[in-house]
Amino acid sequence: QPLESVMIGVIAPLSGPSGPEGRAYLKGIQEAAKRFSDDNYSLVLEVVDNEGDELKTTESVQILSANPNIVAILGPLSTSGSISASAAAAQMKILLMLPTASRMGLTNAGDNVLQLNSTLFQQGRYAAEYAVGELNAATIAVVAPQDRFGKELTDGFLEQADALGAEIAAVEWYRGIPIDIGVQLRSLRKVAFELAIPDTEVVIIHAVLDTLDSTFNIAEIDFFPEEVAIEEDEDVDSTKIVLSSIDAVYLPIHTGDIQYIASQFTALLLETQLIGNGSWYDPLELSDDLISQNVDGMIVVSNLVEPQHKDSQKQLSISQDDFTSRREFLMALAGYDAMEFLSVNIGSKPNRIDLLASFESPQFYRGTSRIHSFTEQSLKVNSASTVLKYHRGNFETVAEFIADSLVTFKPSAP
């Protein structure tokens, strides 16, 4: 008996500037479709190239929705494309999965839109929760890009840090590619230096002294102890002092900016816990000795995580070596994971109505590279993120946030 075919629509930029990423995304979907087709049905893909264009994205949603055999659509990669797809799908009774979008409000377009990433705001909140709640950071600072991406991450971080009682020492913004953020870093160091200066209590004693009374002697050492005396001609260079007055610094960055930020931040001579977003999750770039030693111990909050166990690695039919860039590999993981999650929700007789209905109740699924947590409070937006620690050239999972609950793990033996 021939297998029943279940058609899934895919929108991806297969041509144009984002073509390599789009093709990697499609490859991930194809590999998962092969693996997760079962004895009852085979997963068949109907792929439309949106060329990275918003208008073509809208048209792609309309074309795929018009085919009654297609039960769900795996949406585009870009934020602008996700916005267009969400708006176009709002009136369609078909599930639209957004595999990479992290912007807030995308699922407001309709009940049929599912966001597989947690929002930037939520990722920022989780970063602060871990820094303050788990690492006990009492004084924190932020250096972030001054755009919507950076603002949403920072807003979430600052809101949660403030709620937990942390002191927000400084927030520094930069624009564009951070080739030179010296002004922001000098400002941050100035704040750290001011925090490092201990408060001095000045006590004024009102006394009438009889200098002729030999029983009342006052020595200079009584007011100026030797251990804190500094010669007048001693020159102290404050720029060479390593400061530890800020417990944690949040450094959300765009993909590709690791080298700029890591090299400049080192010169700051600030002993602090670094907290980063998912754009720092690049083992290959961090393997550079000049970068690796500067960010050792960094905490990163990420949506997608490479399989860390050998069994999972063997099952995954794609690897970093199959692609020319880290970004392409992550897009392949996003496609694979989206198709995997969709396949576990397809019933024995899949159709649009039943598939949509399956997402009307809370779901939890641990995928190959991402945790899926959809709760009563967040049925349409994933509420899970993974916390990684970079140490000695490797990333290791140290915790997971699942619907605002933190689950920590013991570090593996060295």
PDB file of C-alpha atoms in Angstrom, residues 223-336:
ATOM      1  CA  PHE A 223      45.402  60.951  61.637  1.00  0.00           C
ATOM      2  CA  PHE A 224      47.529  59.723  58.743  1.00  0.00           C
ATOM      3  CA  PRO A 225      48.351  55.993  59.062  1.00  0.00           C
ATOM      4  CA  GLU A 226      51.456  54.882  57.213  1.00  0.00           C
ATOM      5  CA  GLU A 227      49.682  52.173  55.199  1.00  0.00           C
ATOM      6  CA  VAL A 228      47.504  54.664  53.308  1.00  0.00           C
ATOM      7  CA  ALA A 229      50.021  57.481  53.023  1.00  0.00           C
ATOM      8  CA  ILE A 230      50.984  58.366  49.458  1.00  0.00           C
ATOM      9  CA  GLU A 231      53.980  60.522  48.663  1.00  0.00           C
ATOM     10  CA  GLU A 232      53.110  63.766  46.939  1.00  0.00           C
ATOM     11  CA  ASP A 233      55.281  62.989  43.959  1.00  0.00           C
ATOM     12  CA  GLU A 234      53.841  59.446  43.486  1.00  0.00           C
ATOM     13  CA  ASP A 235      52.112  59.158  40.114  1.00  0.00           C
ATOM     14  CA  VAL A 236      49.194  56.673  40.018  1.00  0.00           C
ATOM     15  CA  ASP A 237      48.030  55.691  36.496  1.00  0.00           C
ATOM     16  CA  SER A 238      44.374  54.744  36.968  1.00  0.00           C
ATOM     17  CA  THR A 239      44.172  53.341  33.443  1.00  0.00           C
ATOM     18  CA  LYS A 240      46.425  50.445  34.449  1.00  0.00           C
ATOM     19  CA  ILE A 241      44.325  49.380  37.415  1.00  0.00           C
ATOM     20  CA  VAL A 242      42.227  46.237  36.955  1.00  0.00           C
ATOM     21  CA  LEU A 243      38.759  47.059  38.269  1.00  0.00           C
ATOM     22  CA  SER A 244      36.271  44.558  39.684  1.00  0.00           C
ATOM     23  CA  SER A 245      33.537  46.912  40.872  1.00  0.00           C
ATOM     24  CA  ILE A 246      30.982  45.802  38.241  1.00  0.00           C
ATOM     25  CA  ASP A 247      29.895  42.203  38.786  1.00  0.00           C
ATOM     26  CA  ALA A 248      28.486  41.495  35.310  1.00  0.00           C
ATOM     27  CA  VAL A 249      28.353  43.186  31.909  1.00  0.00           C
ATOM     28  CA  TYR A 250      25.705  42.262  29.346  1.00  0.00           C
ATOM     29  CA  LEU A 251      27.102  42.359  25.794  1.00  0.00           C
ATOM     30  CA  PRO A 252      24.393  41.578  23.211  1.00  0.00           C
ATOM     31  CA  ILE A 253      25.857  41.746  19.703  1.00  0.00           C
ATOM     32  CA  HIS A 254      24.892  41.142  16.085  1.00  0.00           C
ATOM     33  CA  THR A 255      26.182  38.085  14.254  1.00  0.00           C
ATOM     34  CA  GLY A 256      29.705  38.753  12.978  1.00  0.00           C
ATOM     35  CA  ASP A 257      30.700  41.304  15.627  1.00  0.00           C
ATOM     36  CA  ILE A 258      32.578  39.011  18.037  1.00  0.00           C
ATOM     37  CA  GLN A 259      36.058  40.046  16.945  1.00  0.00           C
ATOM     38  CA  TYR A 260      35.321  43.779  17.226  1.00  0.00           C
ATOM     39  CA  ILE A 261      33.836  43.610  20.707  1.00  0.00           C
ATOM     40  CA  ALA A 262      36.124  40.982  22.256  1.00  0.00           C
ATOM     41  CA  SER A 263      39.353  42.719  21.291  1.00  0.00           C
ATOM     42  CA  GLN A 264      38.248  46.147  22.504  1.00  0.00           C
ATOM     43  CA  PHE A 265      36.654  44.973  25.726  1.00  0.00           C
ATOM     44  CA  THR A 266      39.879  43.277  26.821  1.00  0.00           C
ATOM     45  CA  ALA A 267      41.693  46.621  26.882  1.00  0.00           C
ATOM     46  CA  LEU A 268      39.120  47.845  29.396  1.00  0.00           C
ATOM     47  CA  LEU A 269      40.912  45.975  32.231  1.00  0.00           C
ATOM     48  CA  LEU A 270      37.615  45.127  33.860  1.00  0.00           C
ATOM     49  CA  GLU A 271      37.395  41.946  35.888  1.00  0.00           C
ATOM     50  CA  THR A 272      33.759  40.993  35.491  1.00  0.00           C
ATOM     51  CA  GLN A 273      31.364  38.257  34.413  1.00  0.00           C
ATOM     52  CA  LEU A 274      30.492  38.611  30.721  1.00  0.00           C
ATOM     53  CA  ILE A 275      26.942  37.752  29.624  1.00  0.00           C
ATOM     54  CA  GLY A 276      26.136  37.449  25.917  1.00  0.00           C
ATOM     55  CA  ASN A 277      23.296  36.659  23.545  1.00  0.00           C
ATOM     56  CA  GLY A 278      23.146  33.862  20.983  1.00  0.00           C
ATOM     57  CA  SER A 279      25.359  35.742  18.500  1.00  0.00           C
ATOM     58  CA  TRP A 280      28.348  34.821  20.680  1.00  0.00           C
ATOM     59  CA  TYR A 281      27.604  31.134  20.130  1.00  0.00           C
ATOM     60  CA  ASP A 282      30.328  30.593  17.552  1.00  0.00           C
ATOM     61  CA  PRO A 283      32.957  28.060  18.727  1.00  0.00           C
ATOM     62  CA  LEU A 284      35.010  28.446  15.546  1.00  0.00           C
ATOM     63  CA  GLU A 285      35.460  32.209  15.821  1.00  0.00           C
ATOM     64  CA  LEU A 286      36.063  32.035  19.550  1.00  0.00           C
ATOM     65  CA  SER A 287      38.775  29.416  18.966  1.00  0.00           C
ATOM     66  CA  ASP A 288      41.167  32.229  18.034  1.00  0.00           C
ATOM     67  CA  ASP A 289      43.607  32.360  20.968  1.00  0.00           C
ATOM     68  CA  LEU A 290      43.466  36.144  21.183  1.00  0.00           C
ATOM     69  CA  ILE A 291      39.680  36.017  21.517  1.00  0.00           C
ATOM     70  CA  SER A 292      39.267  32.784  23.473  1.00  0.00           C
ATOM     71  CA  GLN A 293      41.303  33.864  26.486  1.00  0.00           C
ATOM     72  CA  ASN A 294      39.448  37.167  26.657  1.00  0.00           C
ATOM     73  CA  VAL A 295      35.972  35.671  26.930  1.00  0.00           C
ATOM     74  CA  ASP A 296      36.702  32.495  28.877  1.00  0.00           C
ATOM     75  CA  GLY A 297      33.917  31.909  31.367  1.00  0.00           C
ATOM     76  CA  MET A 298      31.349  33.888  29.381  1.00  0.00           C
ATOM     77  CA  ILE A 299      27.676  32.998  29.780  1.00  0.00           C
ATOM     78  CA  VAL A 300      25.553  32.896  26.609  1.00  0.00           C
ATOM     79  CA  VAL A 301      21.764  32.622  26.335  1.00  0.00           C
ATOM     80  CA  SER A 302      20.790  30.971  23.039  1.00  0.00           C
ATOM     81  CA  ASN A 303      17.768  29.484  21.273  1.00  0.00           C
ATOM     82  CA  LEU A 304      19.553  26.954  19.073  1.00  0.00           C
ATOM     83  CA  VAL A 305      22.240  24.637  20.453  1.00  0.00           C
ATOM     84  CA  GLU A 306      24.300  22.070  18.605  1.00  0.00           C
ATOM     85  CA  PRO A 307      23.698  18.518  19.850  1.00  0.00           C
ATOM     86  CA  GLN A 308      26.250  17.981  22.635  1.00  0.00           C
ATOM     87  CA  HIS A 309      25.797  14.263  23.138  1.00  0.00           C
ATOM     88  CA  LYS A 310      27.386  11.737  20.796  1.00  0.00           C
ATOM     89  CA  ASP A 311      24.129   9.856  20.205  1.00  0.00           C
ATOM     90  CA  SER A 312      22.372  13.034  19.090  1.00  0.00           C
ATOM     91  CA  GLN A 313      25.322  14.008  16.917  1.00  0.00           C
ATOM     92  CA  LYS A 314      25.217  10.648  15.143  1.00  0.00           C
ATOM     93  CA  GLN A 315      21.486  10.963  14.457  1.00  0.00           C
ATOM     94  CA  LEU A 316      21.873  14.437  12.978  1.00  0.00           C
ATOM     95  CA  SER A 317      22.676  14.100   9.297  1.00  0.00           C
ATOM     96  CA  ILE A 318      24.100  17.613   8.911  1.00  0.00           C
ATOM     97  CA  SER A 319      27.237  19.163  10.395  1.00  0.00           C
ATOM     98  CA  GLN A 320      29.230  22.379  10.374  1.00  0.00           C
ATOM     99  CA  ASP A 321      31.541  20.874   7.718  1.00  0.00           C
ATOM    100  CA  ASP A 322      28.662  20.783   5.228  1.00  0.00           C
ATOM    101  CA  PHE A 323      28.479  24.599   5.108  1.00  0.00           C
ATOM    102  CA  THR A 324      30.763  27.518   4.379  1.00  0.00           C
ATOM    103  CA  SER A 325      29.720  29.642   7.359  1.00  0.00           C
ATOM    104  CA  ARG A 326      28.489  29.316  10.901  1.00  0.00           C
ATOM    105  CA  ARG A 327      25.355  31.247   9.949  1.00  0.00           C
ATOM    106  CA  GLU A 328      24.454  28.705   7.274  1.00  0.00           C
ATOM    107  CA  PHE A 329      24.870  25.826   9.710  1.00  0.00           C
ATOM    108  CA  LEU A 330      22.579  27.489  12.255  1.00  0.00           C
ATOM    109  CA  MET A 331      19.962  28.037   9.542  1.00  0.00           C
ATOM    110  CA  ALA A 332      20.181  24.337   8.683  1.00  0.00           C
ATOM    111  CA  LEU A 333      19.664  23.474  12.351  1.00  0.00           C
ATOM    112  CA  ALA A 334      16.675  25.831  12.481  1.00  0.00           C
ATOM    113  CA  GLY A 335      15.124  24.126   9.447  1.00  0.00           C
ATOM    114  CA  TYR A 336      15.797  20.650  10.766  1.00  0.00           C
TER     115      TYR A 336
END
